[in-house]
CSV table of C-alpha atoms in Angstrom, one decimal:
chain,number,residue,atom,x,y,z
M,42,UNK,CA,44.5,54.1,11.0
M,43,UNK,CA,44.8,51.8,8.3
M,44,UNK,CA,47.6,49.7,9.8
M,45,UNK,CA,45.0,46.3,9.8
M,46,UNK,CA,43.7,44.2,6.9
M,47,UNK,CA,40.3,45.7,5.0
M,48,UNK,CA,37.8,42.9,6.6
M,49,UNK,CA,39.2,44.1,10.2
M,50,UNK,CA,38.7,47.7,9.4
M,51,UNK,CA,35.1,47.1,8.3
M,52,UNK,CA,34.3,45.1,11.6
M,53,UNK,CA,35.9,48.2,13.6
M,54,UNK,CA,33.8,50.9,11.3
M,55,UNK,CA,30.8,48.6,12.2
M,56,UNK,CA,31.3,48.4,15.8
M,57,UNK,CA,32.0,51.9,16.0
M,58,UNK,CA,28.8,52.8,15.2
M,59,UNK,CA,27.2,51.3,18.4
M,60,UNK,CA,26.1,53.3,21.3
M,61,UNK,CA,28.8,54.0,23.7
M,62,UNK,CA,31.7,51.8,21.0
M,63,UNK,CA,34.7,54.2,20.4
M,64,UNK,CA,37.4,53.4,17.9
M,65,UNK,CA,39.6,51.9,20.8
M,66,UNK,CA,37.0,49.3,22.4
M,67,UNK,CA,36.0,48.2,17.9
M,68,UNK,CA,39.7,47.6,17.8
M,69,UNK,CA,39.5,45.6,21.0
M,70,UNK,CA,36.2,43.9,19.8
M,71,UNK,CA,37.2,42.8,16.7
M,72,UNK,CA,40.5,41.5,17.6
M,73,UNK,CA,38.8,39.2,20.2
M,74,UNK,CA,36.3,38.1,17.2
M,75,UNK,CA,39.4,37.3,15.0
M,76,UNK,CA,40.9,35.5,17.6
M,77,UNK,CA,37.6,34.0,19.5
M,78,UNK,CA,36.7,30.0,17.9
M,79,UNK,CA,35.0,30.5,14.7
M,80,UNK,CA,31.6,29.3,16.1
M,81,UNK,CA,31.3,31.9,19.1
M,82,UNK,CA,31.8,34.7,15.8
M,83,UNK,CA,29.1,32.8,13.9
M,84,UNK,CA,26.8,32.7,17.1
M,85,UNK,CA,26.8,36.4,17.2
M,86,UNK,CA,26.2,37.5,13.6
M,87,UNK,CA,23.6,34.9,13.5
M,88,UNK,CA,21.8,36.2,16.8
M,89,UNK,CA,22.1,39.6,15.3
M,90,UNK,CA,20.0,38.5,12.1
M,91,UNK,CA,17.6,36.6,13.9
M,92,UNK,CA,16.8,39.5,16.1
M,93,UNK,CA,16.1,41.5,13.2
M,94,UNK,CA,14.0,39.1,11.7
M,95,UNK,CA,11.7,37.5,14.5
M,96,UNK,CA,11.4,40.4,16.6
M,97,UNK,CA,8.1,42.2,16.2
M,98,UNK,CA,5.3,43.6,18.1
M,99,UNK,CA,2.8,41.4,20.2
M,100,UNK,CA,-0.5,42.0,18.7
M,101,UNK,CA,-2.5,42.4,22.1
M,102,UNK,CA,-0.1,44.4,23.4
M,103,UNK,CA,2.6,46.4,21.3
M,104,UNK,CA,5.7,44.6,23.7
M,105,UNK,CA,8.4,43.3,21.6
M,106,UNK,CA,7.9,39.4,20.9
M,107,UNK,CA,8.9,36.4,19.1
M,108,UNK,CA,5.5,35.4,18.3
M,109,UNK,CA,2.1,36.9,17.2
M,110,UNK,CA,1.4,37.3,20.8
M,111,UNK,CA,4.2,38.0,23.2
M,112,UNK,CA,5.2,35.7,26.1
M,113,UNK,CA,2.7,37.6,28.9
M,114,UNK,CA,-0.3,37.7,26.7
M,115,UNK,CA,-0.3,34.6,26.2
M,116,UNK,CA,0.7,33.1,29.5
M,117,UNK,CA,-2.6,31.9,31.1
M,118,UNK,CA,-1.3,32.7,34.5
M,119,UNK,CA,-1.6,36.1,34.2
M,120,UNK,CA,-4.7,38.1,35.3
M,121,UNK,CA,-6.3,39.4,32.4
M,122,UNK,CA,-8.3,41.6,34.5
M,123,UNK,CA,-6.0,44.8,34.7
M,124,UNK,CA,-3.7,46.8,32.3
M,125,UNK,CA,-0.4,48.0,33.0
M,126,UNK,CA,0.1,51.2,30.3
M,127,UNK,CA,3.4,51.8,29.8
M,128,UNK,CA,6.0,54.1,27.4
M,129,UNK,CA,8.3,51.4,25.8
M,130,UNK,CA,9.2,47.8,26.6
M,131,UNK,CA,11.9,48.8,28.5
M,132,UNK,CA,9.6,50.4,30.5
M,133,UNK,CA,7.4,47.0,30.9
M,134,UNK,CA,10.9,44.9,31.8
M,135,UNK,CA,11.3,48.0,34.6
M,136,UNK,CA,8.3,46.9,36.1
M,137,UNK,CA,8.5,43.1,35.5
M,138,UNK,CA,12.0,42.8,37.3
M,139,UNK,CA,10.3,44.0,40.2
M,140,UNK,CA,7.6,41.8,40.4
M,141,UNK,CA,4.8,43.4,41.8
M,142,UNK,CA,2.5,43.5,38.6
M,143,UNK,CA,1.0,40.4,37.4
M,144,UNK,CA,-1.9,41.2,34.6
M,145,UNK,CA,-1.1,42.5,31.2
M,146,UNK,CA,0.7,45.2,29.5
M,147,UNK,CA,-0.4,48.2,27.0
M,148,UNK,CA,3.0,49.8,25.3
M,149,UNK,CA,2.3,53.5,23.4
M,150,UNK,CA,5.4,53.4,22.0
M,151,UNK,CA,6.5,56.7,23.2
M,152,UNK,CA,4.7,59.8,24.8
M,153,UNK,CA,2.8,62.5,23.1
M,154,UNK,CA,5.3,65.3,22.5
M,155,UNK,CA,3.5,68.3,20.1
M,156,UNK,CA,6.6,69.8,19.7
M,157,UNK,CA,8.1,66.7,18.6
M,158,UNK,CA,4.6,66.1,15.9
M,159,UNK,CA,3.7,63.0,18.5
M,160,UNK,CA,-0.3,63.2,18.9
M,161,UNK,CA,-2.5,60.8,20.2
M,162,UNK,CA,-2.7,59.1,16.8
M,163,UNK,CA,1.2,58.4,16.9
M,164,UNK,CA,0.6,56.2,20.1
M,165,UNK,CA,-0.7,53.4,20.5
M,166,UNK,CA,-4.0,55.2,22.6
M,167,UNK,CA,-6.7,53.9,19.8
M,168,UNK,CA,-5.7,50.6,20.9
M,169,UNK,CA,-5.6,51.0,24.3
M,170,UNK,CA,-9.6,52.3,24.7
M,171,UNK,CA,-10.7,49.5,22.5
M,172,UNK,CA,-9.0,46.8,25.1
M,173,UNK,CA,-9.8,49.3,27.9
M,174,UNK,CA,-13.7,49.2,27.7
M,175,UNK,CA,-13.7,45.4,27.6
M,176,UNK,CA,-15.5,44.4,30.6
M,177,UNK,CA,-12.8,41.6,32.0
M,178,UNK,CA,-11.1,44.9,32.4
M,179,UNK,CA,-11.3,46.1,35.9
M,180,UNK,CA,-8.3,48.3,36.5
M,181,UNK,CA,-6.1,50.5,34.3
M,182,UNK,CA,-2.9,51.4,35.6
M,183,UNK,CA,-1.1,54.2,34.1
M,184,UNK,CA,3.2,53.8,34.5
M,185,UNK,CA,4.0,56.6,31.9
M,186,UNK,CA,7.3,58.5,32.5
M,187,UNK,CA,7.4,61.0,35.4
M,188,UNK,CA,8.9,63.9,32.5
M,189,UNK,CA,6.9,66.6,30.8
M,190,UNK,CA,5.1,64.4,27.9
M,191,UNK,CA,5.0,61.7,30.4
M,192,UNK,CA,2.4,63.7,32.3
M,193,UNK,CA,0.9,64.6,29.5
M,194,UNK,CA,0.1,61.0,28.3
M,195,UNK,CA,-0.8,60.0,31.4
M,196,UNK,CA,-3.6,63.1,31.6
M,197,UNK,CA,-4.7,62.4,28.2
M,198,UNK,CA,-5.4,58.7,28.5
M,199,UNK,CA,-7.4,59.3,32.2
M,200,UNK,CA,-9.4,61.6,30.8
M,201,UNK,CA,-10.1,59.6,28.3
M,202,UNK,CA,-10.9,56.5,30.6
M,203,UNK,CA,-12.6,58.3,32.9
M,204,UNK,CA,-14.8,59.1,30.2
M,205,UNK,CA,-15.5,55.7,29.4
M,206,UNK,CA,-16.2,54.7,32.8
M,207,UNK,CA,-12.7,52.5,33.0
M,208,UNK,CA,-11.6,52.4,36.8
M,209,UNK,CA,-7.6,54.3,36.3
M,210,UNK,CA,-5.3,54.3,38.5
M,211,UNK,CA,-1.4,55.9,38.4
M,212,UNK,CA,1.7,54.3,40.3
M,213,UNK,CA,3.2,56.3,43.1
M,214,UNK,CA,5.4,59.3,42.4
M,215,UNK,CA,7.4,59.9,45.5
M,216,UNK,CA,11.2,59.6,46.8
M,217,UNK,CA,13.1,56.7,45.4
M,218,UNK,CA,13.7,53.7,48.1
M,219,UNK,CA,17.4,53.5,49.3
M,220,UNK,CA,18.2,57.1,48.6
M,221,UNK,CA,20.1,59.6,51.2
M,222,UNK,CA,16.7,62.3,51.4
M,223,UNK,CA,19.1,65.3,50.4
M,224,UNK,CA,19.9,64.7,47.1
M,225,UNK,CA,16.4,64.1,46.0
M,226,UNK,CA,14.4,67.2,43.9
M,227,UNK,CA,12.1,69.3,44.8
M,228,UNK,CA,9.4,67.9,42.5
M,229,UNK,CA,10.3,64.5,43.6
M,230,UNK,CA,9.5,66.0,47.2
M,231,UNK,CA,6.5,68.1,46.4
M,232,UNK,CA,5.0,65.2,45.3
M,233,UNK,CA,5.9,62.6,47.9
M,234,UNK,CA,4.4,65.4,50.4
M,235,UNK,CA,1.6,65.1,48.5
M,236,UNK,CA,1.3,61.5,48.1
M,237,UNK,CA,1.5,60.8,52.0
M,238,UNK,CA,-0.7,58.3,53.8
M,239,UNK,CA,-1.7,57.1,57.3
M,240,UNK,CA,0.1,54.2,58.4
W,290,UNK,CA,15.9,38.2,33.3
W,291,UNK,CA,13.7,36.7,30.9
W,292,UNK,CA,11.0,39.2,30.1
W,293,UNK,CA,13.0,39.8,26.6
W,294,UNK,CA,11.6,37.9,24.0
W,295,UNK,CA,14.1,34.8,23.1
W,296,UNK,CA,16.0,36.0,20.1
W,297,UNK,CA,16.7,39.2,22.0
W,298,UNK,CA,18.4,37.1,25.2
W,299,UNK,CA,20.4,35.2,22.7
W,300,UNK,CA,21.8,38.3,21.4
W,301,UNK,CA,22.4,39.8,24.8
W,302,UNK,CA,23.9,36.3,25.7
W,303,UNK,CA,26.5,36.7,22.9
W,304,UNK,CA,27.3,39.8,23.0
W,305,UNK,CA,28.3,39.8,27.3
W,306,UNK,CA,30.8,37.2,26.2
W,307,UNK,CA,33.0,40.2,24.6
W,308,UNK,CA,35.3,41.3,26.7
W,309,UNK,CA,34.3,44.4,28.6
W,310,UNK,CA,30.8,44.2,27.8
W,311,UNK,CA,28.6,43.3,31.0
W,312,UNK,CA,24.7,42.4,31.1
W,313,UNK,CA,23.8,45.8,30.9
W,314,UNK,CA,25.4,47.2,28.0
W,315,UNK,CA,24.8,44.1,26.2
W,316,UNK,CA,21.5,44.9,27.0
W,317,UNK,CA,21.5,48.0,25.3
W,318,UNK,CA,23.4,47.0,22.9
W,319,UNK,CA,20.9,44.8,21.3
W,320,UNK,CA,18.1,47.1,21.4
W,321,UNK,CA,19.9,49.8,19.7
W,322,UNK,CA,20.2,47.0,17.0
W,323,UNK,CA,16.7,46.1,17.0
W,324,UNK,CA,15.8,49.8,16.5
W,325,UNK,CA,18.6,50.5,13.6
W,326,UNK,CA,18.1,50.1,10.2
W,327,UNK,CA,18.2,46.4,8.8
W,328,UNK,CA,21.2,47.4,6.4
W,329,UNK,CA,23.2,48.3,9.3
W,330,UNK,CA,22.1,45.2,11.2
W,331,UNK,CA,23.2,43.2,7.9
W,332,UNK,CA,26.2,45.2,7.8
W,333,UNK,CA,27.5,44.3,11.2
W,334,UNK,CA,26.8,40.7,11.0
W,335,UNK,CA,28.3,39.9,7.8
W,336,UNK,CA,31.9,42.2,8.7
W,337,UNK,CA,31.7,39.6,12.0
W,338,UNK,CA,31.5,36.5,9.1
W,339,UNK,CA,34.1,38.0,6.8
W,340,UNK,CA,36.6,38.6,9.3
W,341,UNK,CA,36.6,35.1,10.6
W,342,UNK,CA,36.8,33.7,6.7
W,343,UNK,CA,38.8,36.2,5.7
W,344,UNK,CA,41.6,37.2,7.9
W,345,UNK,CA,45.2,35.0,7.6
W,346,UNK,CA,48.8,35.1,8.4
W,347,UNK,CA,50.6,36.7,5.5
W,348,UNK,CA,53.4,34.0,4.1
W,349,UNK,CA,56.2,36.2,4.8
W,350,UNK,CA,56.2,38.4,8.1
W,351,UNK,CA,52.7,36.6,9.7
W,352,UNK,CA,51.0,39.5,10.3
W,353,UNK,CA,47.2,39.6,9.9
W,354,UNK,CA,46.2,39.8,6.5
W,355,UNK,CA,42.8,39.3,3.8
W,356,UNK,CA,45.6,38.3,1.3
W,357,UNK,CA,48.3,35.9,0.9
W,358,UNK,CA,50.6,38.5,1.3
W,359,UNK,CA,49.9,41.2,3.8
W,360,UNK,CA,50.0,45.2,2.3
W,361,UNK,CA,53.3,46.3,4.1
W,362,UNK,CA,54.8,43.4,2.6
W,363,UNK,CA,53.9,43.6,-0.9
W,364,UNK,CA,54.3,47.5,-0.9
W,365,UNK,CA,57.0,48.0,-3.4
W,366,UNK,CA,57.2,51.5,-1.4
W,367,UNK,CA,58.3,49.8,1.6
W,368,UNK,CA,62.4,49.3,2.3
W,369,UNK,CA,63.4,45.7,2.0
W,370,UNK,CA,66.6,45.7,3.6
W,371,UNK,CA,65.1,46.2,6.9
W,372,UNK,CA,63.1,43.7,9.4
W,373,UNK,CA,61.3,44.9,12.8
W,374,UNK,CA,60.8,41.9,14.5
W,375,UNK,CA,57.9,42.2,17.1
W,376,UNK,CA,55.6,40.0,19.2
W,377,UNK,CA,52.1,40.6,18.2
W,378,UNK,CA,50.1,42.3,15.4
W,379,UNK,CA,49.0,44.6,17.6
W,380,UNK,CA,52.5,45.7,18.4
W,381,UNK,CA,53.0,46.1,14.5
W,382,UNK,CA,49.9,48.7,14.4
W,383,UNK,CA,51.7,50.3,17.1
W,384,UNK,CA,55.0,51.1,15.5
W,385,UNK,CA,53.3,51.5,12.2
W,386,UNK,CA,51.0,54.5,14.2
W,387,UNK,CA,54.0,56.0,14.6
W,388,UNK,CA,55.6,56.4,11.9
W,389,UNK,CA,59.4,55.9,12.5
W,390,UNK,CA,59.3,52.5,10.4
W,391,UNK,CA,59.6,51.9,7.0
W,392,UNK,CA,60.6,48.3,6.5
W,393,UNK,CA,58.9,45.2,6.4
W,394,UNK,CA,58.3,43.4,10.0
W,395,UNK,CA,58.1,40.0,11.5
W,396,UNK,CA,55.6,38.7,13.7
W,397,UNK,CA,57.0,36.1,16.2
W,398,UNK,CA,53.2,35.4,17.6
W,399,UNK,CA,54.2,35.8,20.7
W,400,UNK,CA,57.3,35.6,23.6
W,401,UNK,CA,59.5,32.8,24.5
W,402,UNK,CA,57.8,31.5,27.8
W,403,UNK,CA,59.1,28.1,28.9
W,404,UNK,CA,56.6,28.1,31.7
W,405,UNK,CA,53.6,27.6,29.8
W,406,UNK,CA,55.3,25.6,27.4
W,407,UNK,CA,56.5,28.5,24.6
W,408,UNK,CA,59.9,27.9,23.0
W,409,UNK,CA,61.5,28.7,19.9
W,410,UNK,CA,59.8,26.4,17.8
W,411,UNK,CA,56.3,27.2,19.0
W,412,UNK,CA,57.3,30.9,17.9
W,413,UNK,CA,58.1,31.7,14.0
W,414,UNK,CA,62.0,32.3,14.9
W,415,UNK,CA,62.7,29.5,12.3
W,416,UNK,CA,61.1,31.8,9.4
W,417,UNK,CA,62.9,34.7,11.3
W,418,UNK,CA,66.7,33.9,10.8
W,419,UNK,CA,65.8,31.9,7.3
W,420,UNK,CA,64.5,35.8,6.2
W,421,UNK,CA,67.5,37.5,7.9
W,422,UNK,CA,70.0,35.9,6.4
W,423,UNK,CA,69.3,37.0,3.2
W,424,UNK,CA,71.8,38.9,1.4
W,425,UNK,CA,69.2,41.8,0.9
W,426,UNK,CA,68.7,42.3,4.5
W,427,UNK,CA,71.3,44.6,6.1
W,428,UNK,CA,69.6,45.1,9.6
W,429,UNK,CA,67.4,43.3,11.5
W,430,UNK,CA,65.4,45.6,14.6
W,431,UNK,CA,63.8,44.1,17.4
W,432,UNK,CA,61.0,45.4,19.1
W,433,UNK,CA,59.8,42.6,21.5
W,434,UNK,CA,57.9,43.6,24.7
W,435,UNK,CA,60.2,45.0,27.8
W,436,UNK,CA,58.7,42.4,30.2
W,437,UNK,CA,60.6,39.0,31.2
W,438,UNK,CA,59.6,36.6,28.2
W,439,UNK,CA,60.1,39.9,25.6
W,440,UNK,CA,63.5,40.4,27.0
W,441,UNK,CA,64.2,36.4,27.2
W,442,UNK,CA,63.2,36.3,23.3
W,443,UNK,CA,65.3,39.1,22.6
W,444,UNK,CA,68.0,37.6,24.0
W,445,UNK,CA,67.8,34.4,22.5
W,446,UNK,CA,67.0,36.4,18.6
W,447,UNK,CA,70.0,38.6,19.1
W,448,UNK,CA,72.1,35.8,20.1
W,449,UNK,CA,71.3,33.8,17.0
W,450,UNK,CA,71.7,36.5,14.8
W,451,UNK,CA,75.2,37.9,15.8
W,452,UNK,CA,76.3,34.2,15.7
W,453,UNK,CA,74.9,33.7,12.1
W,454,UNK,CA,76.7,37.3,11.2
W,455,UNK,CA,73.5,39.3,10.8
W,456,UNK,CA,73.7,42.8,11.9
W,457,UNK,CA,71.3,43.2,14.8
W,458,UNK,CA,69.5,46.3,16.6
W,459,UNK,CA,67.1,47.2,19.7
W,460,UNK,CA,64.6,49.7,19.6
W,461,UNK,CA,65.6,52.3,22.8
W,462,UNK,CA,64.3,51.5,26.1
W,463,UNK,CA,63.6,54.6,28.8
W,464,UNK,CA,61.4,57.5,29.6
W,465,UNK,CA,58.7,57.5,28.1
W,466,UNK,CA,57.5,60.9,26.5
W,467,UNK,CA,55.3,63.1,28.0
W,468,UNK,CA,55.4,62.1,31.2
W,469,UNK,CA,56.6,63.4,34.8
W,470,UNK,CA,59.8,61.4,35.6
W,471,UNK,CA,58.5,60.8,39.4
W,472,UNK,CA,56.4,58.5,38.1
W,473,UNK,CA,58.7,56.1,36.0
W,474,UNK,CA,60.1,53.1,37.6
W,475,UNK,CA,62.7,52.0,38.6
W,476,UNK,CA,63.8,49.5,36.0
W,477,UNK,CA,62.7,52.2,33.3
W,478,UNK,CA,65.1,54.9,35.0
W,479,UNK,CA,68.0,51.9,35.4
W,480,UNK,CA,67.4,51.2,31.2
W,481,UNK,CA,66.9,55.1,30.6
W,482,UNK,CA,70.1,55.8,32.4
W,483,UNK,CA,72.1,52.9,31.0
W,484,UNK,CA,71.3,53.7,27.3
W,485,UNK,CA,72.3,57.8,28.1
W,486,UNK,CA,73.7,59.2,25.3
W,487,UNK,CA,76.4,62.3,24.6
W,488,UNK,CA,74.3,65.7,22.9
């Protein structure tokens, strides 16, 4: 494959190594680059090393953030009486494209997996009671994934609470909105059966 | 969609303007590069940089090259009597794939196109007939694309060529290889029968 110039093969072994970038689409890539004005090129490689450089986690929270404290933690519009704990920060985006959550956000950073050497000490939990028992803090609500280590977190941590005396909560499991009722699983239903309410 | 922190929308921002790249992949995208290592971060930007300072025409057949003269050109291994004349770089990494080539090519930059203002001299056809009529140069191939404006520069090349005593050649239009005849048009079939040969 060595019919291009050296500089053009290192942009296509580069690109390559991105999620879901095969040989075909880095050759695609970086011929756009090459023939894209020089500042749109520099835009890119710049916004890549920024990224690495500024992005961090919030202090409060764990969320990624430009700042020592990210852009919810610090807005003073948002209630500071309830916690939204969460997996990752794509997790937290999830929930903030949808709008209905408008206090504050704990990221773990993952969910305890034994097998996978993930305890409670790998996660951001420590953190979590210390905000938890604050008394501003009215409601904890637990959005961990709906998977095996998901559960698990989500047990730990209201046991935990509970403990404590923290008022937890856990969003809704139950069939997704929009969806044809046969092609949902049977956990998915065992719990929406389970989850039913008067209306 | 701003519950990214900033310097990980700009990077989203630049990379949807790739082709093929949407929101979404961009998206994920840039947080598989805030989660790589920093060296591969580094790595990426600076190939993007070096490509753009990099990357010229090479003085004699204008294909993309990091030196003044690209590698085909300055291969000694390469036969110099011999001049594949094509469109596009890209077109040159096609025939080069391949294989069946083992002369030096020229890169036109593109097809005769009179509707959106193309002609001879916005081409390199100039630099093409003052190489091929070299004494050196005892056949001159060309391999422009098989739509209107690569048959209209072919035309015009060939032309030029006979009339300035060069000895001038077409690569084989037809069936392409490999694939069920029911599905080759009919132009193909006309150029495939046409250019039959005795066996």
């Amino acid at each position: 494959m060595n019919h291009y110039p050296e500089s053009i093969l290192n942009l296509i072994k580069s690109l390559s190594r991105l999620p879901g970038i095969g040989r075909k689409t880095a050759e695609r890539l970086s011929l756009h680059i090459l023939h894209a004005p020089n500042h749109e090129a520099q835009t890119l490689a710049n916004d890549i090393l920024e990224l690495k450089k500024k992005v961090r986690l919030c202090s409060t929270c764990f969320s990624l953030s430009d700042r020592e404290e990210c852009r919810i933690c610090s807005n003073p519009n948002r209630d500071r009486s309830s916690i939204c704990v969460v997996e990752n920060p794509t997790d937290m985006v999830a929930i903030e494209k949808s709008g209905a959550f408008s206090g504050r956000y704990h990221i773990l950073g993952g969910a305890l997996s034994p097998m996978d050497g993930i305890g409670p000490d790998e996660l951001r939990i420590k953190e979590l009671f210390a905000r938890a028992v604050s008394k501003s803090i009215t409601e904890v609500i637990i959005a961990t994934g709906t998977d095996v280590e998901g559960e698990a977190t989500a047990s730990y941590i209201i046991d935990n609470l509970k403990k404590k005396g923290v008022n937890v909560t856990r969003i809704a499991s139950g069939v997704p909105m929009g969806g044809d009722l046969q092609y949902v699983d049977q956990v998915t239903m065992q719990r929406a059966m389970e989850g039913r309410r008067g209306s």
